[in-house]
Amino acid sequence: MYKFDQTPVMPQGFTCTSRNCGIKEEGDDLALFYSEKLAEAAAVFTRNLVPGAPVIAGREIIKKGKLQAVVVNSRVSNVGTGEEGVKRAYRMSAAAAKELSCDESEVIMSSTGVIAVPLPVEKIESGIVGMKSDLCSDPLVGARGIMTTDTYAKAISISCDHYTLTIVGKGSGMIEPNMATMLVYVFTDAAVSAKDLDSVLRVGVNQSFNMLSVDTDTSTSDTVVAMANGLAKNPVDLQEFQERFSAACIRMTEMLARDGEGATKLLKIIIEEAVDEKQAKIYARAMVNSPLIKTMAHGCDPNIGRMLMALGKCFDNDLDVAKLELIVNGVTVFADSIKTDFDELALRESIDSEEVIFQVKLGLGDASATAYGCDLTHGYVDENAAYYSS
């Protein structure tokens, strides 16, 4: 396990800021992330077939593999806004480029919030003016401007002798594998080419954000961007960099899961002894997406029937109940085709914690996968029933 810095900090050459530009009644709603040097860059976006205007524009911008800045607004997602929405997305990048004195083709934009509402781009254009003078090295300052239903700003850093890697992220609901309703930005001063960064990013995302689920809904705005400005200069061991990158993505994934809308605990679904990784991921996602597994965890109910149901609904002919071993928070609850004689009261107390780990041994092979999620509570219903949608 890698140790994360106690206080997150932007890597050398990177700065950020946020402010309220009038989209929200209160709280920051506009963020800016900047590299003093043009950075190598890569990005992945939502697979939703109704992508937001910033995603449409971002897919074009990232083709160059170069970025110098990211501009983000919250409260309005600029989704379902037609060609005018795309034009307004580009106006965001143009305004940020003017403020930062860089090329607008090297500024990528993101928006998050309600759908089918015109982006108040004039407020963004006015709000960006003067932000350059507010840029600082604290990533939590930038993180505040990208939040929607998040309960706190999220940023982490991991450093070594050669470079620093920092992740800023947001996301609470409309989160399902295929990424999430999340915006995640990875910044590093490591010297990594755009090609290598793209490869590292995709591996990291598949191990982390693509294994995250809060409510099975795939957002229209998902974006993960990585920028490497190379100011650390020292050569990078790509395998070691991949390991640190993936570890940081997993840590951010856990933070996003813990802060799921209405969530009270993190769920980790660990599938072991699968035939291959594809099979392991199918089972992991089936469990993490199950409302009954989520409510089982919330209610501290060690009901093994929920686990058996979730595995059985995968309709996988390889599944052999006689080989199954089910473990909850280290306690074996099912083996040799029957429920084990475990201390139910003690297990209930164990589940009544901030983290619940469901471990499944399939007995079929050597592959494994882990999914991340949260419990399902009244808070989730309350949050989404009242969420502004017009």
Short mmCIF file of C-alpha atoms in Angstrom, two decimals:
data_model
loop_
_atom_site.label_atom_id
_atom_site.label_comp_id
_atom_site.label_asym_id
_atom_site.label_seq_id
_atom_site.Cartn_x
_atom_site.Cartn_y
_atom_site.Cartn_z
CA MET A 1 0.00 0.00 0.00
CA TYR A 2 1.23 3.47 -0.87
CA LYS A 3 1.16 6.25 1.70
CA PHE A 4 -0.79 9.31 0.69
CA ASP A 5 0.31 12.79 1.67
CA GLN A 6 -1.38 14.06 4.82
CA THR A 7 -2.14 17.34 3.09
CA PRO A 8 -2.84 17.28 -0.65
CA VAL A 9 -0.87 19.74 -2.77
CA MET A 10 -0.74 20.50 -6.47
CA PRO A 11 2.41 19.16 -8.21
CA GLN A 12 5.00 21.72 -9.20
CA GLY A 13 3.86 23.98 -12.00
CA PHE A 14 0.16 23.33 -11.33
CA THR A 15 -2.21 25.74 -9.57
CA CYS A 16 -5.96 26.08 -9.15
CA THR A 17 -8.72 28.24 -7.80
CA SER A 18 -12.50 28.47 -7.57
CA ARG A 19 -15.14 31.12 -6.94
CA ASN A 20 -18.85 31.83 -7.13
CA CYS A 21 -19.82 33.34 -10.47
CA GLY A 22 -23.56 33.45 -9.78
CA ILE A 23 -24.75 30.07 -11.06
CA LYS A 24 -25.29 28.90 -7.48
CA GLU A 25 -26.91 31.10 -4.90
CA GLU A 26 -24.07 30.25 -2.54
CA GLY A 27 -20.87 28.24 -2.63
CA ASP A 28 -18.25 28.07 -5.36
CA ASP A 29 -19.52 27.11 -8.80
CA LEU A 30 -16.54 27.78 -11.09
CA ALA A 31 -13.08 26.19 -10.93
CA LEU A 32 -9.86 26.64 -12.85
CA PHE A 33 -6.85 24.30 -12.98
CA TYR A 34 -3.69 25.52 -14.71
CA SER A 35 -0.23 24.28 -15.68
CA GLU A 36 2.46 26.92 -16.18
CA LYS A 37 3.87 24.66 -18.89
CA LEU A 38 1.94 22.97 -21.69
CA ALA A 39 1.27 19.45 -20.44
CA GLU A 40 0.98 16.03 -22.03
CA ALA A 41 -2.64 14.99 -21.64
CA ALA A 42 -5.16 12.18 -21.96
CA ALA A 43 -8.83 11.77 -21.11
CA VAL A 44 -11.68 9.30 -21.05
CA PHE A 45 -15.35 10.19 -21.16
CA THR A 46 -18.81 8.77 -20.50
CA ARG A 47 -20.18 5.98 -22.68
CA ASN A 48 -23.69 7.38 -22.31
CA LEU A 49 -25.16 7.91 -25.78
CA VAL A 50 -26.55 11.31 -24.79
CA PRO A 51 -23.29 13.05 -23.86
CA GLY A 52 -23.11 16.61 -22.63
CA ALA A 53 -21.77 19.44 -24.77
CA PRO A 54 -18.47 19.59 -22.80
CA VAL A 55 -17.93 15.89 -23.54
CA ILE A 56 -18.59 16.43 -27.25
CA ALA A 57 -16.11 19.33 -27.30
CA GLY A 58 -13.65 17.60 -25.00
CA ARG A 59 -13.34 14.58 -27.24
CA GLU A 60 -12.10 16.89 -29.99
CA ILE A 61 -9.79 18.96 -27.80
CA ILE A 62 -8.00 15.96 -26.30
CA LYS A 63 -7.02 14.57 -29.72
CA LYS A 64 -3.93 16.80 -29.65
CA GLY A 65 -2.74 15.18 -26.43
CA LYS A 66 -1.82 18.60 -25.05
CA LEU A 67 -3.53 20.70 -22.37
CA GLN A 68 -2.61 23.69 -20.28
CA ALA A 69 -5.82 24.23 -18.33
CA VAL A 70 -9.17 22.85 -17.23
CA VAL A 71 -12.21 25.03 -16.57
CA VAL A 72 -15.22 23.58 -14.75
CA ASN A 73 -18.60 24.86 -13.67
CA SER A 74 -21.11 23.20 -11.37
CA ARG A 75 -24.91 23.46 -10.97
CA VAL A 76 -25.68 23.32 -14.74
CA SER A 77 -24.35 20.38 -16.79
CA ASN A 78 -24.85 21.76 -20.33
CA VAL A 79 -26.47 18.47 -21.40
CA GLY A 80 -29.42 18.29 -23.78
CA THR A 81 -28.71 21.80 -25.03
CA GLY A 82 -28.07 21.18 -28.75
CA GLU A 83 -25.57 22.97 -30.94
CA GLU A 84 -25.90 26.11 -28.87
CA GLY A 85 -24.69 24.12 -25.86
CA VAL A 86 -21.54 23.09 -27.72
CA LYS A 87 -20.90 26.71 -28.71
CA ARG A 88 -21.25 27.76 -25.08
CA ALA A 89 -18.85 25.02 -24.01
CA TYR A 90 -16.23 26.42 -26.38
CA ARG A 91 -16.93 29.90 -25.03
CA MET A 92 -15.92 28.57 -21.61
CA SER A 93 -12.53 27.42 -22.88
CA ALA A 94 -12.03 30.64 -24.82
CA ALA A 95 -12.71 32.74 -21.71
CA ALA A 96 -10.31 30.65 -19.62
CA ALA A 97 -7.63 30.83 -22.32
CA LYS A 98 -7.93 34.61 -22.45
CA GLU A 99 -7.59 34.89 -18.68
CA LEU A 100 -4.57 32.56 -18.61
CA SER A 101 -2.94 33.84 -21.81
CA CYS A 102 -2.83 30.41 -23.42
CA ASP A 103 -4.26 28.73 -26.52
CA GLU A 104 -7.98 27.98 -26.23
CA SER A 105 -7.43 24.67 -28.10
CA GLU A 106 -5.40 23.56 -25.07
CA VAL A 107 -8.11 24.29 -22.50
CA ILE A 108 -10.66 21.56 -21.80
CA MET A 109 -13.98 22.28 -20.14
CA SER A 110 -16.41 20.35 -17.95
CA SER A 111 -19.86 21.08 -16.59
CA THR A 112 -21.86 19.23 -13.96
CA GLY A 113 -25.34 19.68 -12.54
CA VAL A 114 -28.88 19.72 -13.85
CA ILE A 115 -29.68 18.58 -17.38
CA ALA A 116 -31.48 20.39 -20.23
CA VAL A 117 -30.89 23.87 -18.82
CA PRO A 118 -29.01 26.42 -20.96
CA LEU A 119 -25.52 27.06 -19.65
CA PRO A 120 -25.35 30.62 -18.22
CA VAL A 121 -22.07 31.16 -20.05
CA GLU A 122 -22.15 34.94 -19.64
CA LYS A 123 -21.84 34.45 -15.85
CA ILE A 124 -18.93 32.09 -16.45
CA GLU A 125 -17.20 34.53 -18.80
CA SER A 126 -17.56 37.34 -16.30
CA GLY A 127 -16.57 35.13 -13.38
CA ILE A 128 -13.34 33.95 -14.98
CA VAL A 129 -11.99 37.48 -15.19
CA GLY A 130 -9.40 37.91 -12.45
CA MET A 131 -9.17 34.23 -11.47
CA LYS A 132 -5.52 33.98 -12.54
CA SER A 133 -4.50 36.17 -9.62
CA ASP A 134 -6.25 33.77 -7.22
CA LEU A 135 -4.42 30.61 -8.37
CA CYS A 136 -2.90 28.63 -5.50
CA SER A 137 -1.29 25.26 -4.75
CA ASP A 138 -4.12 23.84 -2.61
CA PRO A 139 -6.16 21.35 -4.72
CA LEU A 140 -9.04 21.47 -2.24
CA VAL A 141 -9.66 25.07 -3.30
CA GLY A 142 -10.24 23.94 -6.88
CA ALA A 143 -12.25 20.95 -5.72
CA ARG A 144 -14.80 23.21 -4.01
CA GLY A 145 -15.89 24.67 -7.34
CA ILE A 146 -16.81 21.34 -8.96
CA MET A 147 -19.14 19.93 -6.29
CA THR A 148 -22.85 19.26 -6.81
CA THR A 149 -24.42 16.96 -4.20
CA ASP A 150 -21.01 16.10 -2.73
CA THR A 151 -20.85 16.75 0.99
CA TYR A 152 -17.16 17.74 0.97
CA ALA A 153 -14.34 18.65 -1.43
CA LYS A 154 -12.15 15.73 -2.50
CA ALA A 155 -8.44 15.81 -3.33
CA ILE A 156 -5.52 13.48 -2.62
CA SER A 157 -1.79 13.53 -3.33
CA ILE A 158 0.81 10.79 -3.52
CA SER A 159 4.47 11.77 -3.70
CA CYS A 160 7.81 10.07 -4.19
CA ASP A 161 11.37 11.29 -4.67
CA HIS A 162 10.79 11.85 -8.37
CA TYR A 163 7.31 13.39 -8.73
CA THR A 164 3.94 14.19 -7.18
CA LEU A 165 0.55 12.96 -8.40
CA THR A 166 -2.62 14.71 -7.28
CA ILE A 167 -6.25 13.85 -7.97
CA VAL A 168 -9.24 16.16 -7.62
CA GLY A 169 -12.69 14.60 -7.97
CA LYS A 170 -16.42 14.95 -7.43
CA GLY A 171 -19.37 12.58 -7.61
CA SER A 172 -22.23 11.44 -5.39
CA GLY A 173 -25.08 10.11 -7.50
CA MET A 174 -25.87 8.85 -11.00
CA ILE A 175 -22.79 6.67 -10.61
CA GLU A 176 -22.41 3.28 -12.28
CA PRO A 177 -19.57 1.41 -13.96
CA ASN A 178 -18.80 3.02 -17.33
CA MET A 179 -17.50 5.68 -15.01
CA ALA A 180 -19.83 7.83 -13.03
CA THR A 181 -21.46 11.22 -12.70
CA MET A 182 -18.07 12.24 -11.78
CA LEU A 183 -15.45 14.66 -12.82
CA VAL A 184 -11.90 13.59 -11.98
CA TYR A 185 -8.70 15.45 -12.79
CA VAL A 186 -5.24 13.94 -12.34
CA PHE A 187 -2.23 16.23 -12.27
CA THR A 188 1.42 15.21 -12.12
CA ASP A 189 4.82 16.81 -12.68
CA ALA A 190 6.16 13.44 -13.87
CA ALA A 191 7.68 13.31 -17.34
CA VAL A 192 5.24 11.03 -19.19
CA SER A 193 4.29 11.17 -22.87
CA ALA A 194 0.65 11.62 -23.91
CA LYS A 195 0.69 8.10 -25.39
CA ASP A 196 1.95 6.51 -22.17
CA LEU A 197 -0.35 8.69 -20.08
CA ASP A 198 -3.35 7.52 -22.11
CA SER A 199 -2.39 3.89 -21.52
CA VAL A 200 -1.82 4.42 -17.79
CA LEU A 201 -5.10 6.33 -17.48
CA ARG A 202 -7.16 3.59 -19.12
CA VAL A 203 -5.65 0.87 -16.94
CA GLY A 204 -6.19 2.96 -13.82
CA VAL A 205 -9.78 3.84 -14.71
CA ASN A 206 -10.67 0.22 -15.44
CA GLN A 207 -9.38 -0.82 -12.01
CA SER A 208 -11.13 1.98 -10.15
CA PHE A 209 -13.73 4.36 -11.56
CA ASN A 210 -15.15 1.75 -13.92
CA MET A 211 -15.72 -0.48 -10.89
CA LEU A 212 -17.62 2.16 -8.93
CA SER A 213 -21.39 2.15 -8.55
CA VAL A 214 -23.77 4.13 -6.39
CA ASP A 215 -27.08 3.66 -8.20
CA THR A 216 -26.48 1.87 -11.57
CA ASP A 217 -27.09 5.09 -13.56
CA THR A 218 -24.46 6.17 -16.09
CA SER A 219 -24.10 9.94 -16.23
CA THR A 220 -24.07 12.06 -19.37
CA SER A 221 -21.08 14.08 -18.17
CA ASP A 222 -18.42 11.63 -16.93
CA THR A 223 -14.90 12.88 -17.55
CA VAL A 224 -11.48 11.84 -16.28
CA VAL A 225 -8.58 14.00 -17.45
CA ALA A 226 -4.86 13.44 -16.78
CA MET A 227 -2.14 16.06 -17.29
CA ALA A 228 1.63 15.60 -16.94
CA ASN A 229 3.79 18.73 -17.29
CA GLY A 230 7.16 16.99 -16.86
CA LEU A 231 8.61 19.63 -14.54
CA ALA A 232 9.99 16.93 -12.23
CA LYS A 233 12.29 16.04 -15.16
CA ASN A 234 13.62 12.79 -13.68
CA PRO A 235 12.94 9.69 -15.81
CA VAL A 236 9.85 7.75 -14.72
CA ASP A 237 9.64 3.98 -14.31
CA LEU A 238 6.37 3.48 -16.18
CA GLN A 239 5.39 0.35 -14.26
CA GLU A 240 5.96 2.07 -10.92
CA PHE A 241 4.08 5.13 -12.18
CA GLN A 242 1.17 2.89 -13.22
CA GLU A 243 1.04 1.34 -9.77
CA ARG A 244 0.96 4.72 -8.03
CA PHE A 245 -1.54 6.09 -10.53
CA SER A 246 -3.89 3.12 -10.05
CA ALA A 247 -3.53 3.23 -6.26
CA ALA A 248 -4.49 6.91 -6.25
CA CYS A 249 -7.47 6.26 -8.55
CA ILE A 250 -8.68 3.49 -6.24
CA ARG A 251 -8.35 5.77 -3.21
CA MET A 252 -10.40 8.48 -4.95
CA THR A 253 -12.94 5.83 -5.98
CA GLU A 254 -13.37 4.84 -2.35
CA MET A 255 -13.85 8.49 -1.38
CA LEU A 256 -16.52 8.93 -4.05
CA ALA A 257 -18.30 5.75 -2.93
CA ARG A 258 -18.27 6.81 0.74
CA ASP A 259 -19.86 10.12 -0.28
CA GLY A 260 -22.60 8.56 -2.40
CA GLU A 261 -25.92 10.35 -2.04
CA GLY A 262 -27.31 9.45 1.38
CA ALA A 263 -24.55 6.89 1.95
CA THR A 264 -23.40 5.89 5.41
CA LYS A 265 -20.83 3.25 4.50
CA LEU A 266 -18.43 2.05 1.82
CA LEU A 267 -19.07 -1.35 0.25
CA LYS A 268 -16.23 -3.35 -1.27
CA ILE A 269 -17.10 -6.43 -3.32
CA ILE A 270 -14.08 -8.70 -3.79
CA ILE A 271 -14.50 -11.58 -6.22
CA GLU A 272 -11.75 -14.21 -6.17
CA GLU A 273 -11.04 -17.51 -7.89
CA ALA A 274 -12.89 -16.60 -11.09
CA VAL A 275 -12.14 -18.13 -14.49
CA ASP A 276 -11.02 -14.74 -15.84
CA GLU A 277 -11.22 -11.04 -15.03
CA LYS A 278 -14.32 -10.57 -17.19
CA GLN A 279 -16.23 -13.14 -15.15
CA ALA A 280 -14.99 -11.66 -11.88
CA LYS A 281 -16.17 -8.19 -12.91
CA ILE A 282 -19.63 -9.49 -13.87
CA TYR A 283 -20.13 -10.96 -10.41
CA ALA A 284 -18.65 -7.92 -8.64
CA ARG A 285 -20.93 -5.53 -10.51
CA ALA A 286 -23.98 -7.73 -9.96
CA MET A 287 -23.44 -7.54 -6.22
CA VAL A 288 -22.48 -3.88 -5.94
CA ASN A 289 -25.52 -2.87 -8.03
CA SER A 290 -28.02 -4.97 -6.07
CA PRO A 291 -30.44 -2.83 -4.03
CA LEU A 292 -30.87 -5.80 -1.69
CA ILE A 293 -27.13 -6.01 -1.03
CA LYS A 294 -27.08 -2.26 -0.42
CA THR A 295 -30.02 -2.34 1.99
CA MET A 296 -28.61 -5.46 3.66
CA ALA A 297 -25.47 -3.48 4.44
CA HIS A 298 -27.42 -0.43 5.60
CA GLY A 299 -29.61 -2.51 7.88
CA CYS A 300 -26.64 -4.49 9.25
CA ASP A 301 -28.48 -7.68 8.24
CA PRO A 302 -26.19 -10.68 7.53
CA ASN A 303 -28.70 -12.19 5.09
CA ILE A 304 -26.71 -14.58 2.90
CA GLY A 305 -29.73 -15.03 0.65
CA ARG A 306 -29.05 -11.56 -0.77
CA MET A 307 -25.54 -12.61 -1.77
CA LEU A 308 -26.62 -15.92 -3.28
CA MET A 309 -29.35 -14.17 -5.26
CA ALA A 310 -26.98 -11.56 -6.67
CA LEU A 311 -24.50 -14.21 -7.80
CA GLY A 312 -27.18 -16.48 -9.24
CA LYS A 313 -28.79 -13.75 -11.33
CA CYS A 314 -25.63 -13.55 -13.45
CA PHE A 315 -26.89 -16.71 -15.23
CA ASP A 316 -23.36 -18.05 -15.49
CA ASN A 317 -23.23 -21.80 -16.13
CA ASP A 318 -19.75 -21.95 -14.55
CA LEU A 319 -21.20 -21.14 -11.14
CA ASP A 320 -20.98 -24.13 -8.79
CA VAL A 321 -22.66 -23.58 -5.42
CA ALA A 322 -20.65 -26.44 -3.93
CA LYS A 323 -17.45 -24.47 -4.57
CA LEU A 324 -18.74 -21.13 -3.30
CA GLU A 325 -17.37 -19.51 -0.18
CA LEU A 326 -18.99 -16.27 1.01
CA ILE A 327 -17.24 -14.04 3.54
CA VAL A 328 -18.52 -10.84 5.15
CA ASN A 329 -16.03 -8.64 7.04
CA GLY A 330 -13.75 -11.64 7.46
CA VAL A 331 -16.48 -14.02 8.68
CA THR A 332 -17.29 -17.04 6.50
CA VAL A 333 -21.08 -17.20 6.22
CA PHE A 334 -21.52 -19.83 3.48
CA ALA A 335 -19.41 -22.83 2.44
CA ASP A 336 -19.89 -26.40 1.25
CA SER A 337 -23.34 -25.48 -0.11
CA ILE A 338 -24.75 -24.43 3.28
CA LYS A 339 -24.87 -21.54 5.71
CA THR A 340 -22.12 -21.74 8.30
CA ASP A 341 -22.60 -21.55 12.06
CA PHE A 342 -21.45 -17.96 12.61
CA ASP A 343 -22.17 -15.52 15.44
CA GLU A 344 -24.97 -13.44 13.90
CA LEU A 345 -24.99 -10.77 16.62
CA ALA A 346 -21.24 -10.21 16.31
CA LEU A 347 -21.50 -9.99 12.53
CA ARG A 348 -24.34 -7.47 12.76
CA GLU A 349 -22.12 -5.33 14.95
CA SER A 350 -19.29 -5.69 12.45
CA ILE A 351 -21.50 -4.60 9.53
CA ASP A 352 -22.58 -1.58 11.57
CA SER A 353 -19.40 0.24 10.56
CA GLU A 354 -18.11 2.64 7.91
CA GLU A 355 -16.91 -0.17 5.64
CA VAL A 356 -18.41 -3.54 4.72
CA ILE A 357 -16.38 -6.04 2.71
CA PHE A 358 -18.14 -8.80 0.80
CA GLN A 359 -15.68 -11.47 -0.32
CA VAL A 360 -16.69 -14.22 -2.75
CA LYS A 361 -14.48 -17.20 -3.59
CA LEU A 362 -15.86 -18.91 -6.70
CA GLY A 363 -13.45 -21.84 -6.73
CA LEU A 364 -13.19 -21.72 -10.53
CA GLY A 365 -9.80 -20.17 -11.32
CA ASP A 366 -7.24 -17.52 -10.38
CA ALA A 367 -8.78 -14.24 -11.59
CA SER A 368 -10.16 -11.52 -9.34
CA ALA A 369 -11.87 -8.12 -9.39
CA THR A 370 -13.05 -5.56 -6.86
CA ALA A 371 -16.07 -3.26 -7.10
CA TYR A 372 -16.79 -0.23 -4.94
CA GLY A 373 -20.16 1.12 -3.84
CA CYS A 374 -22.23 2.30 -0.91
CA ASP A 375 -25.36 1.42 1.01
CA LEU A 376 -28.84 2.52 -0.05
CA THR A 377 -30.60 4.76 2.45
CA HIS A 378 -33.62 7.02 2.84
CA GLY A 379 -31.17 9.83 2.23
CA TYR A 380 -30.68 8.78 -1.39
CA VAL A 381 -34.42 8.97 -2.05
CA ASP A 382 -34.72 12.30 -0.25
CA GLU A 383 -31.80 13.79 -2.19
CA ASN A 384 -33.04 12.77 -5.62
CA ALA A 385 -36.74 13.37 -5.02
CA ALA A 386 -35.94 17.00 -4.26
CA TYR A 387 -33.15 17.53 -6.82
CA TYR A 388 -33.77 20.55 -9.06
CA SER A 389 -34.71 19.31 -12.56
CA SER A 390 -36.29 22.18 -14.44
#
